[in-house]
Structures are given as C-alpha cells and as structure tokens.
PDB file of C-alpha atoms in Angstrom:
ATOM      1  CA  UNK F1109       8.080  -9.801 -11.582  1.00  0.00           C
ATOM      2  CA  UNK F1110       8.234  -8.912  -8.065  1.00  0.00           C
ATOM      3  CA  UNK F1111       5.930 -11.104  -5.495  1.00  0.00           C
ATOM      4  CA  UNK F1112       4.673 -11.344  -1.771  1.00  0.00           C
ATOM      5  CA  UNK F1113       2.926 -14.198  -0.019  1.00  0.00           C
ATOM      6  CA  UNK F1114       1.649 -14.121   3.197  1.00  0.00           C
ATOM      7  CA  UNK F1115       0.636 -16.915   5.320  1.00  0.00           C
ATOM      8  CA  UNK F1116      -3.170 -17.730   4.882  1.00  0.00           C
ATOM      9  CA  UNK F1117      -5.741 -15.818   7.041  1.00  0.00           C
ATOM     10  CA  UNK F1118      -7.668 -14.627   9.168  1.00  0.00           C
ATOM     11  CA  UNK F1119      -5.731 -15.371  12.133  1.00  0.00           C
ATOM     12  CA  UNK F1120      -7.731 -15.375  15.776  1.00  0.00           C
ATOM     13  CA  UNK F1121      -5.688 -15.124  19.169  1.00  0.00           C
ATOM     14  CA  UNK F1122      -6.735 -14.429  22.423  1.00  0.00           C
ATOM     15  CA  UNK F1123      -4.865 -11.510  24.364  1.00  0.00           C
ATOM     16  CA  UNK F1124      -1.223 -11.556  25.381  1.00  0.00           C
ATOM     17  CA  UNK F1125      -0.749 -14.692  22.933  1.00  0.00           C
ATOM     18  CA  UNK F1126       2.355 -14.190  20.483  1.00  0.00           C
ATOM     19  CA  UNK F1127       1.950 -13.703  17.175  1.00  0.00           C
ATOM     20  CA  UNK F1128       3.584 -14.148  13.949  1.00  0.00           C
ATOM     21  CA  UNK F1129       2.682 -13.345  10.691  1.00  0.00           C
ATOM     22  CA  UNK F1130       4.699 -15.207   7.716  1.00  0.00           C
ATOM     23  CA  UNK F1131       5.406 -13.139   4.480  1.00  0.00           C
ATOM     24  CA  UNK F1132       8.280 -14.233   1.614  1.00  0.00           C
ATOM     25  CA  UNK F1133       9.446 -12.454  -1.221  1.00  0.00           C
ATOM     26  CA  UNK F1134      10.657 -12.120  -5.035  1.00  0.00           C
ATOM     27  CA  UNK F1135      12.382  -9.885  -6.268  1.00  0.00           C
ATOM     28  CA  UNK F1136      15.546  -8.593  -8.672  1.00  0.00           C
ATOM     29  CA  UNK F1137      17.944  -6.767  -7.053  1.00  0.00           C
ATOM     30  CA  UNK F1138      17.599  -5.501  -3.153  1.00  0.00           C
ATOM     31  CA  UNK F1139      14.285  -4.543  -2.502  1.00  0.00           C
ATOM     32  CA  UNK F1140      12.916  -2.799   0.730  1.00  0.00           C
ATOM     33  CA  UNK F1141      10.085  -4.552   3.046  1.00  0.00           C
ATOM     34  CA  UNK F1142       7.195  -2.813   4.768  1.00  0.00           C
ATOM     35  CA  UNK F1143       4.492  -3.753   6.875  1.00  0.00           C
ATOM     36  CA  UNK F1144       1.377  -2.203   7.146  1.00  0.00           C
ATOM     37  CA  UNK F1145      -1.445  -2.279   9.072  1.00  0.00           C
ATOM     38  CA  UNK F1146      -5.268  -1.431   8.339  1.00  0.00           C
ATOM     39  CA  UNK F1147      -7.496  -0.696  10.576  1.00  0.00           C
ATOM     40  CA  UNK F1148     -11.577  -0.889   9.726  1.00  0.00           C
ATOM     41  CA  UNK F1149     -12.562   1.870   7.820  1.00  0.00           C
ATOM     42  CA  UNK F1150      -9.004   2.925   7.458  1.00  0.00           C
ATOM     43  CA  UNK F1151      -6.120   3.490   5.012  1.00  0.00           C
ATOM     44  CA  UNK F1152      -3.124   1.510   5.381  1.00  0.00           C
ATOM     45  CA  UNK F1153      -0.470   2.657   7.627  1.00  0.00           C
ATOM     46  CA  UNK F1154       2.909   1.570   8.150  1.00  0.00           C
ATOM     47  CA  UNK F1155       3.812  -0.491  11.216  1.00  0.00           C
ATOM     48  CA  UNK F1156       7.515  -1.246  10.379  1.00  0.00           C
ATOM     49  CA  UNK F1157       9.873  -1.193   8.135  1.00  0.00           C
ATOM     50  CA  UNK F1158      13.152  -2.569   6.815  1.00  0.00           C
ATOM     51  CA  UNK F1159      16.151  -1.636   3.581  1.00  0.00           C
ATOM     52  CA  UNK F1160      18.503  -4.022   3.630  1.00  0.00           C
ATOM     53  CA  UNK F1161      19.697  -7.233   4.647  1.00  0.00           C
ATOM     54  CA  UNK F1162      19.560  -8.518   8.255  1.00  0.00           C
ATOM     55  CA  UNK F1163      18.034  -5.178   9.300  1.00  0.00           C
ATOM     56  CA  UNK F1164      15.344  -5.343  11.890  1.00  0.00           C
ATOM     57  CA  UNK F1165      12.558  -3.392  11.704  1.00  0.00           C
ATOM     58  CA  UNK F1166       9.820  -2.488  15.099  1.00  0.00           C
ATOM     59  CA  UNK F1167       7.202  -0.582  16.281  1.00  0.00           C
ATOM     60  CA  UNK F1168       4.675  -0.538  19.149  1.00  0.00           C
ATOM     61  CA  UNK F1169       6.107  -4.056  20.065  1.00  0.00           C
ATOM     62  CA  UNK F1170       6.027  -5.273  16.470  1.00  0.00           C
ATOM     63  CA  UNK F1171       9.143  -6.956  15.045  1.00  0.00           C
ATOM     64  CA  UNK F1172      10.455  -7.867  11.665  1.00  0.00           C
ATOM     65  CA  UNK F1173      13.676  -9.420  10.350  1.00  0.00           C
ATOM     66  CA  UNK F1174      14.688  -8.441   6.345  1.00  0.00           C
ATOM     67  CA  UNK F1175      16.162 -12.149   5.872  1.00  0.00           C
ATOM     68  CA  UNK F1176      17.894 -12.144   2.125  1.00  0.00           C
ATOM     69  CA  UNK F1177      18.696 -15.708   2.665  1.00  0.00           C
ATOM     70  CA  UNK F1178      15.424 -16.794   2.949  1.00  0.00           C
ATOM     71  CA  UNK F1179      13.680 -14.013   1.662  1.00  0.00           C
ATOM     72  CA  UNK F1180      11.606 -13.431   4.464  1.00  0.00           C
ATOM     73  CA  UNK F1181      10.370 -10.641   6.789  1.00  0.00           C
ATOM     74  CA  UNK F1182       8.056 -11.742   9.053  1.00  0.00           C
ATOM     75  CA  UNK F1183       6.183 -10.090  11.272  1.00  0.00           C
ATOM     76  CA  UNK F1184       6.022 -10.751  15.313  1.00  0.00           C
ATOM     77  CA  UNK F1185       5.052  -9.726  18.539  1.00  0.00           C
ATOM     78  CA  UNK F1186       5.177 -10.762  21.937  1.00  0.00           C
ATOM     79  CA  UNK F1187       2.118 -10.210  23.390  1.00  0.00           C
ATOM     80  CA  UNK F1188      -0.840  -8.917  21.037  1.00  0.00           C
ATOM     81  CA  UNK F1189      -3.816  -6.490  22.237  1.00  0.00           C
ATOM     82  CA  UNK F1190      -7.342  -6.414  21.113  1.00  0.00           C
ATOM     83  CA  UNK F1191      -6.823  -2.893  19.639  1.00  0.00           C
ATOM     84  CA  UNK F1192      -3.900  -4.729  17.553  1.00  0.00           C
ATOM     85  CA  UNK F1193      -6.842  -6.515  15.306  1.00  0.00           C
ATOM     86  CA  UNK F1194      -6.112  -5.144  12.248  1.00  0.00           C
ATOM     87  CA  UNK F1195      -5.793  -6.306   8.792  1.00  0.00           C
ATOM     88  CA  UNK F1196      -1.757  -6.297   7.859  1.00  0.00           C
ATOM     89  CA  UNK F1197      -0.112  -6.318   4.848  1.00  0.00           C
ATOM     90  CA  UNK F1198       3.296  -7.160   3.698  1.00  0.00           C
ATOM     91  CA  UNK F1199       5.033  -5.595   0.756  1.00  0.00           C
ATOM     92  CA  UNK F1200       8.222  -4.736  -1.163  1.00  0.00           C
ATOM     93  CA  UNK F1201       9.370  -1.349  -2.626  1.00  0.00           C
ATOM     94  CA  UNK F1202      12.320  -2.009  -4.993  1.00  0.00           C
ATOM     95  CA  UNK F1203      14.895  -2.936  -6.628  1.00  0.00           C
ATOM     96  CA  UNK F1204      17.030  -0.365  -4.813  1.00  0.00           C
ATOM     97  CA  UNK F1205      20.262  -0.449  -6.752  1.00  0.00           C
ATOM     98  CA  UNK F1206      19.510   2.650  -8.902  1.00  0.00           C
ATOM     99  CA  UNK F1207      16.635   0.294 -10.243  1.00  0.00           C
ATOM    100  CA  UNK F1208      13.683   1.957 -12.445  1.00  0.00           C
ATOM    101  CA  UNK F1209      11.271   0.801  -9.792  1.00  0.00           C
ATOM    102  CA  UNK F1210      10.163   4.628  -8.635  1.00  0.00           C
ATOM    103  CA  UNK F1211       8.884   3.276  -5.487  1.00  0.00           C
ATOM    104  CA  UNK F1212       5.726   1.124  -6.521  1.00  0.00           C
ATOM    105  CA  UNK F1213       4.325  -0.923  -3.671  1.00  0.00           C
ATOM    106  CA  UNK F1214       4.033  -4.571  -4.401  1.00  0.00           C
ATOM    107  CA  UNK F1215       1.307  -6.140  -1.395  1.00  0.00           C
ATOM    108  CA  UNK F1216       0.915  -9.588   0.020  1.00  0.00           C
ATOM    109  CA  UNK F1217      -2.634 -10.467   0.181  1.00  0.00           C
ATOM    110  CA  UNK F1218      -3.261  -9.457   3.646  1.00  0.00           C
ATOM    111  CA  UNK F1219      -3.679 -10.981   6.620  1.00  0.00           C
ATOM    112  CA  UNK F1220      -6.499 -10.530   9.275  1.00  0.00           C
ATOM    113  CA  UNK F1221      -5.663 -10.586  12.362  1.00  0.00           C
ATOM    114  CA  UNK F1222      -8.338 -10.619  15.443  1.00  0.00           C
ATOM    115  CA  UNK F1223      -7.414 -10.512  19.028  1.00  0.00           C
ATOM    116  CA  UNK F1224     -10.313 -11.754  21.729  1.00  0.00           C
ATOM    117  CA  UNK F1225      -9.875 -10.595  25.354  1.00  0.00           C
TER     118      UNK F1225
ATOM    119  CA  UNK G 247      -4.249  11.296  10.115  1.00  0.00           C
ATOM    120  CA  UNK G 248      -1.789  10.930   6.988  1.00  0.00           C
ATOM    121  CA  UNK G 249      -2.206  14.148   5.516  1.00  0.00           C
ATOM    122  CA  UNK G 250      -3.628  12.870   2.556  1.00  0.00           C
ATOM    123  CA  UNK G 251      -7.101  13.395   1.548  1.00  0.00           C
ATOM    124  CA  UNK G 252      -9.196  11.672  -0.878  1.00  0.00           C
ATOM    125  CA  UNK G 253     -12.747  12.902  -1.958  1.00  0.00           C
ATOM    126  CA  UNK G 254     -15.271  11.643  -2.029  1.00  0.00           C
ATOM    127  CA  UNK G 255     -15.154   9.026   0.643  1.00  0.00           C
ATOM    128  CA  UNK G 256     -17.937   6.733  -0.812  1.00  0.00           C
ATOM    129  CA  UNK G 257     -19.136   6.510  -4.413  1.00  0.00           C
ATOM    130  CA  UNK G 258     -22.396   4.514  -5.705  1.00  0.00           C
ATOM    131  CA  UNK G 259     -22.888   4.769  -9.665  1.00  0.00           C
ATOM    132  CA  UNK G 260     -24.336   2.374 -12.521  1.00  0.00           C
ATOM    133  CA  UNK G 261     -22.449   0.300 -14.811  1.00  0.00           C
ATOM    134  CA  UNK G 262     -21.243   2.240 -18.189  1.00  0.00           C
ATOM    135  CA  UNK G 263     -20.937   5.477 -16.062  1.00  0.00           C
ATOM    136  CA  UNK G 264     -17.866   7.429 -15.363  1.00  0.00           C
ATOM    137  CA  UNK G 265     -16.576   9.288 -12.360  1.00  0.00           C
ATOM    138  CA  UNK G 266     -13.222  10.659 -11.167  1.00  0.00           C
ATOM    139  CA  UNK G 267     -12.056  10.315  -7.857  1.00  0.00           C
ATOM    140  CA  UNK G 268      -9.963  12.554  -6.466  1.00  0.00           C
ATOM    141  CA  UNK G 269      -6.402  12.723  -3.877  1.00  0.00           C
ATOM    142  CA  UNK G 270      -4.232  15.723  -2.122  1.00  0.00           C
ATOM    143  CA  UNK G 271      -0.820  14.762  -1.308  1.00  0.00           C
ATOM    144  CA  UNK G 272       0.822  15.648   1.825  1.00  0.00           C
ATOM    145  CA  UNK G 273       1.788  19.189   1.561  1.00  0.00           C
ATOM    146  CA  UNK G 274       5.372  19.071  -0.072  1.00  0.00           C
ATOM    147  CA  UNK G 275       5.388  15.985  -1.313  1.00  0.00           C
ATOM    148  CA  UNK G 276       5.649  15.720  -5.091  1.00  0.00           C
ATOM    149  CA  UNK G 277       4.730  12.098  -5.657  1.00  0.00           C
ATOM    150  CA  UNK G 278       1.126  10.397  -5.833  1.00  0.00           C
ATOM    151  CA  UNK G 279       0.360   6.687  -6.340  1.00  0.00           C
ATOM    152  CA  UNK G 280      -2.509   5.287  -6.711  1.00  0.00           C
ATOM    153  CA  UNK G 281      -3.998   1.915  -5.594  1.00  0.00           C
ATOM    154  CA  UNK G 282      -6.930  -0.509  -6.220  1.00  0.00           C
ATOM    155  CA  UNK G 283      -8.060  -2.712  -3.592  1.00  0.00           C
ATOM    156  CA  UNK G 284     -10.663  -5.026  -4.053  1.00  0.00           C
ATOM    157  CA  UNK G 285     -11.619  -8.731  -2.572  1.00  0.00           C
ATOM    158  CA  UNK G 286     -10.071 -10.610  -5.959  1.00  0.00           C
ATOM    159  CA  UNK G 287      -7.354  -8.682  -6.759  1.00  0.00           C
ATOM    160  CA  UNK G 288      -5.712  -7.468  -3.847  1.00  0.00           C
ATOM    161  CA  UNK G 289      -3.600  -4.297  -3.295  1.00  0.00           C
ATOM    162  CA  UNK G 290      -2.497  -3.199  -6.598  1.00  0.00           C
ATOM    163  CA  UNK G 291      -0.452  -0.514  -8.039  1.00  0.00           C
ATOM    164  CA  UNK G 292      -1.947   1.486 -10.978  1.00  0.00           C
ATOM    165  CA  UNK G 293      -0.026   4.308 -11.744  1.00  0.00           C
ATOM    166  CA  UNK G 294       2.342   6.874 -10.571  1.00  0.00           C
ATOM    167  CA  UNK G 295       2.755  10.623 -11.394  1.00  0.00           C
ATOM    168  CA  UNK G 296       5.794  12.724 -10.117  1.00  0.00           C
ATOM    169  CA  UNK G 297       5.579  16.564 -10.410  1.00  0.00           C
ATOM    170  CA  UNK G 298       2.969  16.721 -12.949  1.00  0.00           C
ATOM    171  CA  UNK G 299       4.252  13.618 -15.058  1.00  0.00           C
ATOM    172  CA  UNK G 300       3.458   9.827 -15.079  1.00  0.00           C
ATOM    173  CA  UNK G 301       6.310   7.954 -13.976  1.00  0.00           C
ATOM    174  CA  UNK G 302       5.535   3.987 -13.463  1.00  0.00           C
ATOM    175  CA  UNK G 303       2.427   2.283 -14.852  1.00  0.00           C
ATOM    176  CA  UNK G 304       0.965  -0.789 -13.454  1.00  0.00           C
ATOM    177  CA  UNK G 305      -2.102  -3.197 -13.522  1.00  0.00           C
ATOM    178  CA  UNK G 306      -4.182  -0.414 -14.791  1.00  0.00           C
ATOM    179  CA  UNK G 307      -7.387  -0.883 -17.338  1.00  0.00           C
ATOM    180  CA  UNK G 308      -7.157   1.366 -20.590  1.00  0.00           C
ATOM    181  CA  UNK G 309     -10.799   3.036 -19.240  1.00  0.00           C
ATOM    182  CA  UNK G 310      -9.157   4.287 -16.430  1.00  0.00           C
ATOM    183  CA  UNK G 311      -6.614   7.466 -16.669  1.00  0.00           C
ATOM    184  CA  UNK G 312      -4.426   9.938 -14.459  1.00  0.00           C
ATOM    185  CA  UNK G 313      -3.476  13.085 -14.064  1.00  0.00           C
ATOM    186  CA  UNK G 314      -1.820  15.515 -11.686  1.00  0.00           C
ATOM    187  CA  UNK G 315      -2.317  19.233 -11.905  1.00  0.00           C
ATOM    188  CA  UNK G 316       0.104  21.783 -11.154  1.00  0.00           C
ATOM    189  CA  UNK G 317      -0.991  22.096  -7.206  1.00  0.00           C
ATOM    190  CA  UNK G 318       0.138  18.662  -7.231  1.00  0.00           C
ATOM    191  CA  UNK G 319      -3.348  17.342  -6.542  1.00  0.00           C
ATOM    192  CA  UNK G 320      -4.429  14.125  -8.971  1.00  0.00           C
ATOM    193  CA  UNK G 321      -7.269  12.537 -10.271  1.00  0.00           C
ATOM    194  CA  UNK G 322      -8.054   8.993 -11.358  1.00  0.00           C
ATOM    195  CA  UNK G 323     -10.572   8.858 -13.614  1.00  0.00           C
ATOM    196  CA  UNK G 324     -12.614   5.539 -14.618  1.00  0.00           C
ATOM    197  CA  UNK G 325     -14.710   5.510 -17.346  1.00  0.00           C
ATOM    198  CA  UNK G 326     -17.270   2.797 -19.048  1.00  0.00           C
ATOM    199  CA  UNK G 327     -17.527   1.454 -15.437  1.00  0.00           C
ATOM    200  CA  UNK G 328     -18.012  -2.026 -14.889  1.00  0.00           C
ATOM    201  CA  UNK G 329     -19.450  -4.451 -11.638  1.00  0.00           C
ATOM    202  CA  UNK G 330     -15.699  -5.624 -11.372  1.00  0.00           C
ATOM    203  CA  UNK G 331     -14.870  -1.756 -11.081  1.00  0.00           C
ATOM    204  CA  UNK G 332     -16.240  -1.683  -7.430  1.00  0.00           C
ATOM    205  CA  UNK G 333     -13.401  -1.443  -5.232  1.00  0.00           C
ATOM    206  CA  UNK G 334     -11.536   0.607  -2.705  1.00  0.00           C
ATOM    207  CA  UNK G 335      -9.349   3.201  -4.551  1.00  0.00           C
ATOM    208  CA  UNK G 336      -6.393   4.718  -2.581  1.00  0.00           C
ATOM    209  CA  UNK G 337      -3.480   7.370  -3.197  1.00  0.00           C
ATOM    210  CA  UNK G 338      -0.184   7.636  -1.163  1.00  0.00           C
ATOM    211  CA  UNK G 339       1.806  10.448  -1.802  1.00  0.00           C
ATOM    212  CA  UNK G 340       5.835  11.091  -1.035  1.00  0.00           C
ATOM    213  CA  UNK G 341       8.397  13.735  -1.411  1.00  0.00           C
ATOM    214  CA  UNK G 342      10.335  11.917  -4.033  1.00  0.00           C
ATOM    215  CA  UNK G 343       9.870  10.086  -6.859  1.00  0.00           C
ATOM    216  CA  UNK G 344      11.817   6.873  -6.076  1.00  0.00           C
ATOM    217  CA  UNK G 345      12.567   4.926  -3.355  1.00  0.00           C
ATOM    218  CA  UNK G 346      17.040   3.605  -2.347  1.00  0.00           C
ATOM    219  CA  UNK G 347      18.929   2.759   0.793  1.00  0.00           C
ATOM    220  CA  UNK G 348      19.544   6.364   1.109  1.00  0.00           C
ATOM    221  CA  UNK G 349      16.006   7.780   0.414  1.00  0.00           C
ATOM    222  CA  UNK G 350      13.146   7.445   2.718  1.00  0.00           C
ATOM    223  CA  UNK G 351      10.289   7.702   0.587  1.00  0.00           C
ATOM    224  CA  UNK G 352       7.919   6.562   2.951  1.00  0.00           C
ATOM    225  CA  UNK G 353       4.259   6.294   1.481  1.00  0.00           C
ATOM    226  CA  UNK G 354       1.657   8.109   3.262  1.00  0.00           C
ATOM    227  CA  UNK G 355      -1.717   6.838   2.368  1.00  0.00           C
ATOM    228  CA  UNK G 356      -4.984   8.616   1.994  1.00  0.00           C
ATOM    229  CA  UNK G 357      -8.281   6.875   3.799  1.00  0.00           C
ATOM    230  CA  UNK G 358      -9.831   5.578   0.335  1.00  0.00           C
ATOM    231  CA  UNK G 359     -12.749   5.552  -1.766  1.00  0.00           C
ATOM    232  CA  UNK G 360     -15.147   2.844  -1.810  1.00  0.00           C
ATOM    233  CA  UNK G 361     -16.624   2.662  -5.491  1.00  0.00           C
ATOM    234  CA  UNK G 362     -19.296   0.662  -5.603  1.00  0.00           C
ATOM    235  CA  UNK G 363     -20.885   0.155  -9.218  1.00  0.00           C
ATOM    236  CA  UNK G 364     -24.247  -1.521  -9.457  1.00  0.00           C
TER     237      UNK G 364
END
C-alpha cells in the first residue's frame, strides 16, 4: 500500500539557518504530495503542495520538488523563523489516474521542527 | 480558521464507555474524513463519507462507526473505549469526493479532539 517516511525528528535550528526536511514515497500510479504544518494546539494546515511530476510546490518561503525519479518531495527553506516551529507532515493523496483512492491522506510520521532565536 | 468545526474540543471518559465526537464541514463542501492521531500510530485515515454515504474505509476498529446526516455534518462514534483509544481525532472536509490532476480537493482540517480515556 501507499507509504511516507520522513527523516527522523525533532529537528532544532537557530534563526535564519536553512532547513530541509526529507520525505520519500510509495505509491501505484501518480499520486499528489502535500505538506502540512501543525502548529501547538492546532489542526494541520497545508503549507505546500504539488500533482505531478517535477512540479514545485511553495509557500511563505517554503519549497518542495514532486521528484518521480526518486520519489521524493522534500521540504526546504532558506532562512527559517522562530514562528516557523511547527510540527510538519508529509503525505500523499492518490493514485490520480481515475484511481479508487477518493482522496485519503496517507501521513509521514511528522517531523518537529524548533527554531531558537 | 479552516471552517471546520469539531465539538467538543477535549474529551475525558473511562475505559468501556462510549462517546461520539462530532465535525461540520466547510459550508459547501460535501466530503468529510476523518483522522486518528495518536503518539504510536501516527496520522491515520479512518473513514470517508461523501454526501451522506461512506466512500473509503481505512485503519478503523469495528467499535468505532460513522455517519453523516443530511446537513452534511458527521459523527464518529467509538464505543467499548479502550486506554489505546486516547488520541487526537480530526475531520477535514472538501467539495468533492476524490482527488485528480484536474480536481483540487484540498483538505481543510478541523482543530481536533483530544480523547483521553482513563
């Protein structure tokens, strides 16, 4: 069945460091990646998004690359903030291809992330 | 805010107990998921119901159930409760039923509801 891994947690950074936050895949067909981002107390909500190959997803400085060759998306920015400490999640949303998949999210573990001025 | 709400926000109950939690989609949106998230398992999918019917089942325990009603609100109920039970519970909702390359069936979550069960 359908799978994410994310790169072991918690991650710690200190302001304006880059980050990057691994996350692989399987899947059938041509799945759609997500990230999403929780905040304490919070439900999840999504930071970025891509649908098909070699499409690049970004938000609020985030990037991610949907990479079918390596079947990877993961997630970077620049320069990270204390207010981005956050827990994030990758996930997949698929088969697209007029698969019976009806949208179901399918999560990484999570990964938390904490930013120290 | 998502749109979504979920009642009630917290939950404390005993072990063999049942409760039903509760989620109102986005208005228009005729899709509602809902999700378990607890420190062992993960995010997981448990069910989805799509104008009224159930549409895609997932990692979800016989003792709990699903409906949606015809405002297009849902409930997840969880019966003969258990310690492994305690959890945060969350719904999403979206206009359609399906996500493609074409369809952007973006999933709008509600804030949750912490079950504890003691």
């Amino acid at each position: 069945g359908d799978s994410v891994t994310q790169m072991e947690g918690p991650v710690t950074l200190s302001e304006e460091a880059f980050l990057t936050i691994n996350c692989t895949y399987t899947a059938t067909g041509y799945p759609s990646l997500f990230w999403y981002v929780q905040y304490p107390g919070e439900g999840l909500q999504l930071l970025l998004k891509a649908t098909k190959a070699d499409d690049k997803g970004s938000n609020k400085g985030f990037e991610a690359t949907y990479r079918k060759e390596t079947t990877s998306f993961h997630l970077e920015k620049g320069s990270v903030q204390v207010s981005d400490s956050a827990v994030y999640f990758c996930a997949l949303s698929g088969p697209n291809a007029g698969g019976t998949s009806y949208g179901k999210l399918t999560f990484g573990q999570g990964t938390i992330l904490t930013v120290h001025p | 805010d998502s749109g979504v709400t979920q009642t009630p926000k917290h939950l404390i109950t005993a072990t063999g107990q049942r409760v039903t939690l509760r989620c109102s989609p986005r208005s228009g949106d005729l899709s509602v998921y809902w999700y378990q998230q607890s420190l062992d398992q993960g995010l997981q999918f448990l069910i989805q119901y799509y104008n009224g019917e159930e549409r895609a089942k997932g990692n979800i325990l016989e003792r709990f159930s699903a409906q949606q009603f015809p405002d297009l609100h849902s409930e997840l109920n969880l019966s003969s409760l258990e310690l492994g039970d305690s959890a945060l519970y969350f719904c999403a909702s979206t206009l359609g039923d399906r996500t493609s390359r074409r369809n952007k069936n973006e999933q709008f979550f509600g804030p949750g509801t912490r079950l504890t069960v003691l």
